[in-house]
Coordinates of C-alpha atoms and ligand atoms in Angstrom, one line a residue:
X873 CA 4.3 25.1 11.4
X874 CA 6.0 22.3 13.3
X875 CA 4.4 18.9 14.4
X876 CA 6.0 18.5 17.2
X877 CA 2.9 17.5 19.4
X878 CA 0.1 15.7 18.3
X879 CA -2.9 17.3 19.0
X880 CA -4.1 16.9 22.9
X881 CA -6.3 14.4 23.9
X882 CA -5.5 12.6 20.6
X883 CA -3.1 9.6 21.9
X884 CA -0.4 10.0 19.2
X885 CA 0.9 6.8 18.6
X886 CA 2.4 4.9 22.0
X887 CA 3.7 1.1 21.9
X888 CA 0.7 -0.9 23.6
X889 CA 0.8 -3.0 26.0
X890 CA 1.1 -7.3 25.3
X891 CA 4.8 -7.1 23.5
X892 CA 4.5 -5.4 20.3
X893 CA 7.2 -6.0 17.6
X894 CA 9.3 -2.8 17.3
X895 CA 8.8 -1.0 14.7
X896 CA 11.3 -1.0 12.1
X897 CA 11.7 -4.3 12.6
X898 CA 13.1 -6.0 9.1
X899 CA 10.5 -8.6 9.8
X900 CA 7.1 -9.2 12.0
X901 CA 5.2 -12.3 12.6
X902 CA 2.3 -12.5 10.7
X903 CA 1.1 -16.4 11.7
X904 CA -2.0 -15.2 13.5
X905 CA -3.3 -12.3 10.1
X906 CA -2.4 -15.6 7.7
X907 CA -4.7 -18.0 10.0
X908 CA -7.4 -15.0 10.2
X909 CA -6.9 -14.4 6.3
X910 CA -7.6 -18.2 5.7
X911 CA -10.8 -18.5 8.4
X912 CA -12.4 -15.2 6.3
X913 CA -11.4 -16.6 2.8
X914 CA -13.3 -19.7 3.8
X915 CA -16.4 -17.7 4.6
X916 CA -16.0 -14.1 2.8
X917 CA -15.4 -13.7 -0.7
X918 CA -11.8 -13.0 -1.1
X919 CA -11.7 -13.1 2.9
X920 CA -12.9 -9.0 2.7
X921 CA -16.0 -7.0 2.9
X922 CA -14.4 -4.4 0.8
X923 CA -11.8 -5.2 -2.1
X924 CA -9.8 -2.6 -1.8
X925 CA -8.4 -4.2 1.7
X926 CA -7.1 -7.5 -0.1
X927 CA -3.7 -7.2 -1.2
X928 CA -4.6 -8.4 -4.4
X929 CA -2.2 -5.8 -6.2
X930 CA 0.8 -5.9 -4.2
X931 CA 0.6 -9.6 -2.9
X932 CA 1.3 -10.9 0.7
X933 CA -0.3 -11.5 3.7
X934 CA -3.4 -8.8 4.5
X935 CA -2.7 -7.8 7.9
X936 CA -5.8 -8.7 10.4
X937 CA -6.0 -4.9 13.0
X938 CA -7.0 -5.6 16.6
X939 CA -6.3 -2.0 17.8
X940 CA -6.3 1.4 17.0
X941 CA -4.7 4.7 18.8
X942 CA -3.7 8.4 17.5
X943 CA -1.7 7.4 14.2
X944 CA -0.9 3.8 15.1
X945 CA -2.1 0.1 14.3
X946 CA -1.3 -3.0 16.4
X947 CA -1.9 -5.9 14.4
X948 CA -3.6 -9.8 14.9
X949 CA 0.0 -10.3 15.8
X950 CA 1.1 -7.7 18.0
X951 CA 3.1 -5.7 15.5
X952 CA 2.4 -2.2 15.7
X953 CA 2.6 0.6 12.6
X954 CA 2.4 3.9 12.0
X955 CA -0.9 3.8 10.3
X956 CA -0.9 6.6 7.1
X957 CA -4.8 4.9 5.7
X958 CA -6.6 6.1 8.1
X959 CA -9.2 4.0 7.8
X960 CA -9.8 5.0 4.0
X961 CA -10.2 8.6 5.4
X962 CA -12.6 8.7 8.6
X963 CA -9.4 9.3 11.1
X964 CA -9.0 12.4 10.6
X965 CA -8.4 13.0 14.6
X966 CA -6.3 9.6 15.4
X967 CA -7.7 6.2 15.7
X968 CA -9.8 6.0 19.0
X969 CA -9.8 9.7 19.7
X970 CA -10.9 10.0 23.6
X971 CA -13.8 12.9 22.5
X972 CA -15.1 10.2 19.6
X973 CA -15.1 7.3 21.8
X974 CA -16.9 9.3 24.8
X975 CA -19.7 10.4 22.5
X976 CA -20.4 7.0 21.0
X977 CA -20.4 5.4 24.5
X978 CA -23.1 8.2 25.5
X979 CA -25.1 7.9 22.5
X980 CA -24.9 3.8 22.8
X981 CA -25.9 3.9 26.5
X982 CA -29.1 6.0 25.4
X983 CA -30.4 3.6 23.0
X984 CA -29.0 2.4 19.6
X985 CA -31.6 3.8 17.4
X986 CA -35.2 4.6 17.4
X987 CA -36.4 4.4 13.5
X988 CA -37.1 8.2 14.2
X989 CA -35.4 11.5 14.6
X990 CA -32.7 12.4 17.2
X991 CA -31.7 16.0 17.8
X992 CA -28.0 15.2 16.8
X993 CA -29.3 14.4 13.1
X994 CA -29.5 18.6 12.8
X995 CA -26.8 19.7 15.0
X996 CA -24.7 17.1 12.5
X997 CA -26.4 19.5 9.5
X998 CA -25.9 22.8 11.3
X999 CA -21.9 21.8 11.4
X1000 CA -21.7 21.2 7.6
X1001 CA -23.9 24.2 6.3
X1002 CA -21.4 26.1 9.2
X1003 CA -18.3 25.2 7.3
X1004 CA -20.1 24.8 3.8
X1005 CA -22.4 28.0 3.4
X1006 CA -23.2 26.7 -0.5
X1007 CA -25.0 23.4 1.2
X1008 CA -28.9 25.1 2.3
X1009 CA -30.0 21.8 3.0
X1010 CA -28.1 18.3 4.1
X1011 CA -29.9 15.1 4.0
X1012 CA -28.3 12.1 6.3
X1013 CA -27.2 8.8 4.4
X1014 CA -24.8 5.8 5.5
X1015 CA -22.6 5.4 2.7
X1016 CA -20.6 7.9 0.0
X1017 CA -22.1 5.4 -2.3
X1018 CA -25.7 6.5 -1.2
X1019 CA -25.1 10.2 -1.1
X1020 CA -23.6 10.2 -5.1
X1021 CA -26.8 8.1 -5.9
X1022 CA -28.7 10.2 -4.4
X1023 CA -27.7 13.2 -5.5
X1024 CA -28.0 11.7 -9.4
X1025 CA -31.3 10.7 -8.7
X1026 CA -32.0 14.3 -7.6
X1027 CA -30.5 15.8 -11.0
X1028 CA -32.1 13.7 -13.0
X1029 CA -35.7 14.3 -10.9
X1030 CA -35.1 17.8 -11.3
X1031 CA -34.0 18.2 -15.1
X1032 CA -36.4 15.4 -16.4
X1033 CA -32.7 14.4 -18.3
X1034 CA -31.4 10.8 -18.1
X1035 CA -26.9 10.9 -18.5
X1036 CA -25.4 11.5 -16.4
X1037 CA -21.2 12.8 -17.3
X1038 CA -18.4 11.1 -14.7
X1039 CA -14.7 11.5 -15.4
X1040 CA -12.6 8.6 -16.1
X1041 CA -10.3 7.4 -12.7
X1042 CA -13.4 9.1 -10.4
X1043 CA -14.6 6.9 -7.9
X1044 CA -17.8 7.9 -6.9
X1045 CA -19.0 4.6 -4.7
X1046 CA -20.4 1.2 -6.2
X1047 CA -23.6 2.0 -7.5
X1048 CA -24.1 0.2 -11.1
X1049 CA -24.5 4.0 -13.0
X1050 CA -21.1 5.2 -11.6
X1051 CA -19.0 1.6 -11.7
X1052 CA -17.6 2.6 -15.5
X1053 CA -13.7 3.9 -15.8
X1054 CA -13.9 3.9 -11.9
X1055 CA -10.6 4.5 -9.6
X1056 CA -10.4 3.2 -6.4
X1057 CA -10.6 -0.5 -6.4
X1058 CA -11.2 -1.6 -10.1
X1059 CA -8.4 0.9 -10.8
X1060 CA -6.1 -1.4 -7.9
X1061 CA -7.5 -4.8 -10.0
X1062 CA -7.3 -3.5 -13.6
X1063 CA -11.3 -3.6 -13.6
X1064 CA -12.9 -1.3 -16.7
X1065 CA -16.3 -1.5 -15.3
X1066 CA -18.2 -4.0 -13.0
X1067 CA -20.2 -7.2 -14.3
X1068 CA -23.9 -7.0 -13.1
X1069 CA -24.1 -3.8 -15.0
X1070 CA -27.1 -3.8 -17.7
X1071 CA -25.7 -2.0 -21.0
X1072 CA -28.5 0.3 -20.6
X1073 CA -26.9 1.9 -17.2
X1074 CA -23.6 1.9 -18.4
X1075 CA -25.0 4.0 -21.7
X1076 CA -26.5 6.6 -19.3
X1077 CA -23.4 7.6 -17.8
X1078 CA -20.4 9.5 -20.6
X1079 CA -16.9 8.9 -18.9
X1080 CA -14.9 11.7 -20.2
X1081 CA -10.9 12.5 -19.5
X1082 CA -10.0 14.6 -16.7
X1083 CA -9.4 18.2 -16.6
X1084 CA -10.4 18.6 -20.3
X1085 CA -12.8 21.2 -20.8
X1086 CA -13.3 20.8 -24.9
X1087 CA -14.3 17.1 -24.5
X1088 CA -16.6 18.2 -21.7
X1089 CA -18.1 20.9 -23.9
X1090 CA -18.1 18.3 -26.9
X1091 CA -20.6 15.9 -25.1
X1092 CA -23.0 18.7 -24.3
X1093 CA -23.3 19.7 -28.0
X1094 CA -23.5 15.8 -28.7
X1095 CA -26.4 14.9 -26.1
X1096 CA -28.1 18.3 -26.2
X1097 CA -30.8 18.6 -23.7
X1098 CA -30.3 15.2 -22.5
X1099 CA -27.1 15.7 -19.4
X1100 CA -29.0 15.9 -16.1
X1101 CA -25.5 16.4 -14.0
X1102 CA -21.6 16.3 -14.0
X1103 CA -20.1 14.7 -11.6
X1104 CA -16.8 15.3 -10.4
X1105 CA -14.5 14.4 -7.1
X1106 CA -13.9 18.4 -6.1
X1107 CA -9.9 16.7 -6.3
X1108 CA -9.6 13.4 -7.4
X1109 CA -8.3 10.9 -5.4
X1110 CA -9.2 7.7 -6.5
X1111 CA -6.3 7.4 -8.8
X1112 CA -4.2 8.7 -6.8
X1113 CA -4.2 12.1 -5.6
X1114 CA -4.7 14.5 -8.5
X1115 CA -5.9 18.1 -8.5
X1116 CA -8.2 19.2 -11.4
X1117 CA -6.0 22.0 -13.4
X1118 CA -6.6 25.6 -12.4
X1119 CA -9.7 26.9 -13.9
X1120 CA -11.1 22.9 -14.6
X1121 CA -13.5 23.8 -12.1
X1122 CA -14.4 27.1 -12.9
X1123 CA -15.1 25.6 -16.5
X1124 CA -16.8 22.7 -16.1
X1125 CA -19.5 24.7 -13.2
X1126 CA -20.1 27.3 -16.5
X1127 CA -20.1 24.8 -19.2
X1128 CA -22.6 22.5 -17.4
X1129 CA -25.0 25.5 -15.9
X1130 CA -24.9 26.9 -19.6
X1131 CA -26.5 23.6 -20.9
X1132 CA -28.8 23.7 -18.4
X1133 CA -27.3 20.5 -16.5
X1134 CA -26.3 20.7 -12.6
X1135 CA -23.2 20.0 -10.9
X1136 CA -22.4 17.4 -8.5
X1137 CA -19.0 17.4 -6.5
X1138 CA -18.7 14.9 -4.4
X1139 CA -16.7 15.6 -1.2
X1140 CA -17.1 12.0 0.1
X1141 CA -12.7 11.9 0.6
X1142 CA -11.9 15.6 0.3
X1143 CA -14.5 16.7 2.5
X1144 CA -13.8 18.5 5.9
X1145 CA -10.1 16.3 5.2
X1146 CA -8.3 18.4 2.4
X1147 CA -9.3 21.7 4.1
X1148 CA -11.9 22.3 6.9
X1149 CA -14.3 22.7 4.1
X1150 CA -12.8 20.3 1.8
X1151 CA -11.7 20.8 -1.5
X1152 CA -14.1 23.4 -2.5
X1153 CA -13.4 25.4 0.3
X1154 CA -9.8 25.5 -1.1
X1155 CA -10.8 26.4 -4.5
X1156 CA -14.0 28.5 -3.1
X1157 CA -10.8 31.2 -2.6
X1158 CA -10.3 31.5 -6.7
X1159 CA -14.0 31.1 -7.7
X1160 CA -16.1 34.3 -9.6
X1161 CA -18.4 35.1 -6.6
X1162 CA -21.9 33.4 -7.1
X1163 CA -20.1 30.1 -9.2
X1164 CA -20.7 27.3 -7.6
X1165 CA -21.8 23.3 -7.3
X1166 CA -25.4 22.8 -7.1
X1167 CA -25.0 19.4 -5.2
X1168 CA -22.2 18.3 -3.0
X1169 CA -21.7 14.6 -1.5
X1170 CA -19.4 13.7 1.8
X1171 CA -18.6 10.7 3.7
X1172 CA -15.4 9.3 5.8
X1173 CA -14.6 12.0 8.4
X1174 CA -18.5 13.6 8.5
X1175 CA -19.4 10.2 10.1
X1176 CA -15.9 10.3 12.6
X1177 CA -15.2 6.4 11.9
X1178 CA -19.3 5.2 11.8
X1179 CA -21.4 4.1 8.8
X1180 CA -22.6 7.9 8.3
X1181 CA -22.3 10.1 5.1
X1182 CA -24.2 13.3 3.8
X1183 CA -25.8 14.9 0.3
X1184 CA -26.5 18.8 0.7
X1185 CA -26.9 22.2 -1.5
X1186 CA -29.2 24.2 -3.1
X1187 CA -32.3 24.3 -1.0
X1188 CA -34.8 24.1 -4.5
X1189 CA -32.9 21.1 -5.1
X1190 CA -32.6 19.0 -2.1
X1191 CA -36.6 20.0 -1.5
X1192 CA -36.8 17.6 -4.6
X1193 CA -36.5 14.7 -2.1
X1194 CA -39.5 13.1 -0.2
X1195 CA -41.2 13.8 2.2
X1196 CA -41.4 17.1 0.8
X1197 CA -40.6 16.3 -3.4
X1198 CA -40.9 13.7 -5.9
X1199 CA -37.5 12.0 -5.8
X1200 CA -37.4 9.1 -2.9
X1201 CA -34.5 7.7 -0.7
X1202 CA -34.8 6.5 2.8
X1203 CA -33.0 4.5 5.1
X1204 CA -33.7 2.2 8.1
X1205 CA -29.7 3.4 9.3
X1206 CA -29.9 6.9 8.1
X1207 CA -29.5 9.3 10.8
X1208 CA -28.3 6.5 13.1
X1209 CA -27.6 8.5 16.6
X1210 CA -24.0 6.7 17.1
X1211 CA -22.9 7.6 13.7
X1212 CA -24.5 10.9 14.5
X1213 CA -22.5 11.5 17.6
X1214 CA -19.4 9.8 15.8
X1215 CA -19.4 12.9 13.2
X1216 CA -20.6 15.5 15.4
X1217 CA -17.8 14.8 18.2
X1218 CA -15.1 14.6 15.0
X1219 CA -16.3 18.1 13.2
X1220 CA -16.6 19.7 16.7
X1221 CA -12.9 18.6 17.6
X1222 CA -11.3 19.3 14.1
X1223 CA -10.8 23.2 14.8
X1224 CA -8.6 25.1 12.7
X1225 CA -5.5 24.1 15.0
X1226 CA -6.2 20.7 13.9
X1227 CA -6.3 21.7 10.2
X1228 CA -3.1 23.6 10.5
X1229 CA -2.0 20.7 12.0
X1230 CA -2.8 18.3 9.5
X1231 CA -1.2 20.5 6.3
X1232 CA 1.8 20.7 8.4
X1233 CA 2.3 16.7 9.0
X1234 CA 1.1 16.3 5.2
X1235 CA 4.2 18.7 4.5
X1236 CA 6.3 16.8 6.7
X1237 CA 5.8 13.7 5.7
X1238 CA 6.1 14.5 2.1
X1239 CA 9.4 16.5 2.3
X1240 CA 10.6 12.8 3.8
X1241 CA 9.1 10.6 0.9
X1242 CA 10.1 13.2 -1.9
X1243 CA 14.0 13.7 -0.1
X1244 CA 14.6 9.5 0.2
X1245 CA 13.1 8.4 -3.5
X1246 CA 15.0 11.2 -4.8
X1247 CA 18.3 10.0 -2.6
X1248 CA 17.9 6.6 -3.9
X1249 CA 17.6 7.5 -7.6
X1250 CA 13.7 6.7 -7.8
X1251 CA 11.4 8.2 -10.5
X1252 CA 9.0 9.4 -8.9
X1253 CA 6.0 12.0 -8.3
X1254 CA 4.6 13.4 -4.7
X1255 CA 1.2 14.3 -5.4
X1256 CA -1.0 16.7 -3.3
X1257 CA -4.1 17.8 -2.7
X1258 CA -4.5 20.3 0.6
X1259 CA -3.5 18.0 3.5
X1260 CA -3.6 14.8 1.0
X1261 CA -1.3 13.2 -0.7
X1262 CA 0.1 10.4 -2.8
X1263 CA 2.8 9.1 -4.5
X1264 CA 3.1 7.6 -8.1
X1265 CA 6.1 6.2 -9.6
X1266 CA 7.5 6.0 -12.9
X1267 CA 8.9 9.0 -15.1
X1268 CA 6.7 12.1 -15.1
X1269 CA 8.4 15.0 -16.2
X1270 CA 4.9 16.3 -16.7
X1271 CA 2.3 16.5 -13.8
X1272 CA -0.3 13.7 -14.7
X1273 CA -3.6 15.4 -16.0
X1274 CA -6.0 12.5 -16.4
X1275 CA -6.5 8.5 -15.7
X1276 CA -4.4 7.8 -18.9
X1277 CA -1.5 9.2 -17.6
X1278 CA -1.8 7.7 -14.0
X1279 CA -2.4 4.3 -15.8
X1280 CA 0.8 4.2 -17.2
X1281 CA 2.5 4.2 -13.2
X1282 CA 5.1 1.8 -12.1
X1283 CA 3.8 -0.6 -10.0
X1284 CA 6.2 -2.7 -9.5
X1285 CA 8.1 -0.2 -7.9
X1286 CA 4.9 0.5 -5.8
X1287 CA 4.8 -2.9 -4.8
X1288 CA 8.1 -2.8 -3.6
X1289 CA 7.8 0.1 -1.5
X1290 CA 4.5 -1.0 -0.1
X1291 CA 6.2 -4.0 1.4
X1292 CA 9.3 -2.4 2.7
X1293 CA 7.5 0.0 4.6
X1294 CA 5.2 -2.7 5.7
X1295 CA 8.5 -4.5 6.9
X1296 CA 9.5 -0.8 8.5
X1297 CA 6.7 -0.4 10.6
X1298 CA 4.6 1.6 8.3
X1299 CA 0.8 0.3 7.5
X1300 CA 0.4 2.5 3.5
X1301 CA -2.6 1.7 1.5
X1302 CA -2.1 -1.8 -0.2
X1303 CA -3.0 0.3 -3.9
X1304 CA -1.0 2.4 -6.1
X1305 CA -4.2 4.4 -6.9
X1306 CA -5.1 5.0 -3.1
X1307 CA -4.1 8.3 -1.1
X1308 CA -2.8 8.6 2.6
X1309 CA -3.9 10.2 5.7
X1310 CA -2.1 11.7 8.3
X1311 CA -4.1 12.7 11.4
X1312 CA -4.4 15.1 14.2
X1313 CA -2.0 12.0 16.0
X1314 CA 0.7 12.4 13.3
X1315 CA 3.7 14.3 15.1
X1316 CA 7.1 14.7 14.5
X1317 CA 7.7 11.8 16.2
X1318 CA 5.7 9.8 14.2
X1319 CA 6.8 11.4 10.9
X1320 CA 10.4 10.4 12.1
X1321 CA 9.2 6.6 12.6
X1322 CA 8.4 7.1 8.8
X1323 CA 11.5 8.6 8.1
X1324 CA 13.2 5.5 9.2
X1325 CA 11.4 3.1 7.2
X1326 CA 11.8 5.3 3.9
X1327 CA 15.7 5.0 2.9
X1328 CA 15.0 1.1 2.5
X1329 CA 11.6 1.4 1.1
X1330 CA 13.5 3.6 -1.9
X1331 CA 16.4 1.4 -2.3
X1332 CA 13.5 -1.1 -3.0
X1333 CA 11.4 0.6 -5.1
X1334 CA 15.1 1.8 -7.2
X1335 CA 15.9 -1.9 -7.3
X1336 CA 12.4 -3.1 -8.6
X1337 CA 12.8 0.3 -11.5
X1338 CA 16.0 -1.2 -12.7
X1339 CA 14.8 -4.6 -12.8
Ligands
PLP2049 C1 -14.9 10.3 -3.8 C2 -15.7 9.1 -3.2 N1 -17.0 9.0 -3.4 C3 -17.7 8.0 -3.0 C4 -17.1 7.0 -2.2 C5 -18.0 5.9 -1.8 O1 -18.1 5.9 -0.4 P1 -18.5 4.6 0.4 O2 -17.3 3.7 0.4 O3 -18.8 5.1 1.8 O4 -19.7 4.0 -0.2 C6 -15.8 7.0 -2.0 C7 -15.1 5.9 -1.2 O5 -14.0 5.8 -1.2 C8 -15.0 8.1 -2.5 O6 -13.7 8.2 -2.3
FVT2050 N1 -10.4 5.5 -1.7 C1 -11.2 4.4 -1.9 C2 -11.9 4.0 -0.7 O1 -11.8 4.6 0.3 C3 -12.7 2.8 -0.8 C4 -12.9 2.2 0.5 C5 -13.6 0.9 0.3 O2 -14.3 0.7 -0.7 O3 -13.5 0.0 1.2

């Protein structure tokens, strides 16, 4: 399918108003992001709320974003970008989609919260048991971080069991029982684990290697009767993107249900991004009917942009939680009606037109990246997952199976690339272990602006391999 239009109403990216710097520019100002960077360091630790947004790994100046619209960026400085974060995920429809906007305005002009129920709270429900018919019940949370905690808490509430098994290079949020072997951020800083996290914790959670279904097996017959849950990302993408092996799934839902432990798969990236009903729903194709998660976490697009993410699944399980069960979680935020109206107006706009959309640009866009590091000599890997992908350097003849294989990456040459897209016009994650997004806003046109900025980006990343 071509991506030749953006999808309507989703303002694909346009050159703002107020003189941005072309795109493709060698170079753009970046006095105002450096003044910005320096006011926040003084204040913030590192100058960020989130880690992952210092450019701690590839060095430089974090760039400071005043505006967002379709697939572009316009930074502190006026320099524009074709944006392929996507705001760690949430964008799935463009930055300031008109739809979005319009139902946050509405929902803002009626009140910003009441500290009780709003009827978009179970319209926002309906719309994920619609796409995800495994999920019987969905309770509202405002971070992935919450809705993996949760869901642990729920396993271990409803086996009476205390470890909990994660895979090594998962990222599951930055609660202290899921911190260990994590991707994501202490992936990008070479972190094993956090400080702050009691040894106790940390022995309650067995990080295992990816896609390896005799080690999995092996810790159930080692802890037996003590594993409350596995949990998994349903494609991980937290060290980069990587796909669990055909039939990891399959294996690791009957090894776990056959030692009576459940299975969490958290959708807090994948979900309603890799396919309209996430990774699963890709994999869902394949599965023996009846196999399935018992638990499944999602985040990022569910709340359109706002602090909004989501636990759900089997009903015997999620009845576990209070009011009606033993196992607590609240939240003053939870529920909140913008967020609410955020993820309702994103879902209800992401039809399968945008889907097809989104696989096409992800096609796109990686035929571009895998054709110019290839023209320039540049070892390389393009790794997907439905409509997400990533790209790790460095010699792999073999598809990367686990963390210990992703570990061994080239960064330099990352680095390298990094800035000369930067310097092209092109805002990628500042991580080797991060994924891009396109969105609904990512046309042809917009694919071509990438295009442009890739030949020198390769010729960089070839020189820093040689070096
Ligand atoms: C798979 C996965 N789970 C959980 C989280 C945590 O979500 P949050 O950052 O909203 O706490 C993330 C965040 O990137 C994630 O990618
Ligand atoms: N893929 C990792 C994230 O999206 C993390 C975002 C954050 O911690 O700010």
């Amino acid at each position: 399918m071509s991506v030749t239009q953006g999808i309507s109403g989703s303002g694909s990216a346009t050159t703002a108003p107020g003189a941005p710097t072309a795109p493709g520019a060698p170079t753009a100002p970046t006095a105002l992001s450096a003044e910005y960077a320096a006011r926040a360091a003084a204040v913030i630790p590192g100058g960020v709320n989130s880690p992952v947004r210092a450019f701690g790994s590839v060095g430089g100046t974090p760039r400071f974003f005043v505006r967002g619209s379709g697939a572009s960026v316009t930074d502190a400085d006026g320099t524009e970008y074709v944006d392929l974060v996507g705001a760690w995920g949430p964008a799935l429809l463009g930055h300031a989609h008109p739809a979005v906007v319009e139902a946050v305005q509405q929902a803002a002009a009626n009140g910003l919260g009441f500290g009780a129920s709003v009827p978009g709270e179970y319209e926002l429900a309906d719309e994920i048991i619609r796409r995800m018919p495994e999920v019987e019940l969905v309770r509202l949370v405002s971070t992935g971080t919450e809705a993996t905690m949760t869901a642990i808490r729920i396993a271990r509430g409803a086996t009476g069991r205390p470890l909990v098994i994660k895979f090594a290079g998962h990222y599951h949020g930055h609660s202290d029982g899921l911190l260990a072997a994590a991707g994501s951020g202490l992936a990008t800083f070479g972190l094993p684990g956090s400080a702050g996290v009691t040894a106790e914790t940390a022995a309650q959670t067995l990080v295992l290697p990816y896609n390896d279904l005799a080690a999995l097996e092996h810790a159930f017959q080692s802890h037996p009767g003590q594993i409350a849950a596995v949990i998994t990302e349903s494609a991980a993408a937290n060290m980069g993107i990587l796909p669990p092996d055909p039939g990891f799934t399959e294996g690791l839902i009957r090894s776990a249900h056959a030692h009576g432990a459940l299975v969490i798969t958290d959708e807090v990236l994948t979900g309603f991004r890799a396919g309209s009903a996430g990774y699963w729903g890709i994999e869902r194709e394949t599965m023996p009917d009846g196999l399935r998660p018992d638990l499944f976490t999602f985040g990022k697009v569910v709340g359109g942009g706002l602090p909004l993410a989501a636990l759900g699944g089997r009903r015997d399980l999620m009845e576990q939680l209070a009011p009606l069960g033993p196992v607590y979680q609240g939240g003053t935020l939870s529920g909140n009606p913008l967020a609410v109206a955020a993820g309702l107006a994103t879902l209800r706009n992401a039809d399968a037109t945008v889907y097809d959309h989104l696989a096409a640009a992800a096609d796109a866009l990686a035929v571009e990246v895998e054709d110019a590091l290839t023209a320039a000599g540049v070892a390389h890997r393009v790794q997907r997952a439905g409509t997400l992908l990533s790209v790790l350097f460095g010699d792999y003849p073999v598809a990367p199976a686990n963390y210990d294989d992703v570990l061994r990456q080239d960064t330099a040459a990352h680095r390298a690339f990094f800035h000369a897209m930067l310097a092209g016009g092109v805002n990628l994650p500042p991580s080797a272990f991060e994924a891009w997004f396109v969105s609904a806003a990512h046309d042809d046109r917009v694919i071509g602006r990438v295009a442009e900025a890739l030949p020198a980006a390769a010729r960089a990343a070839a020189a820093a391999q040689a070096a």
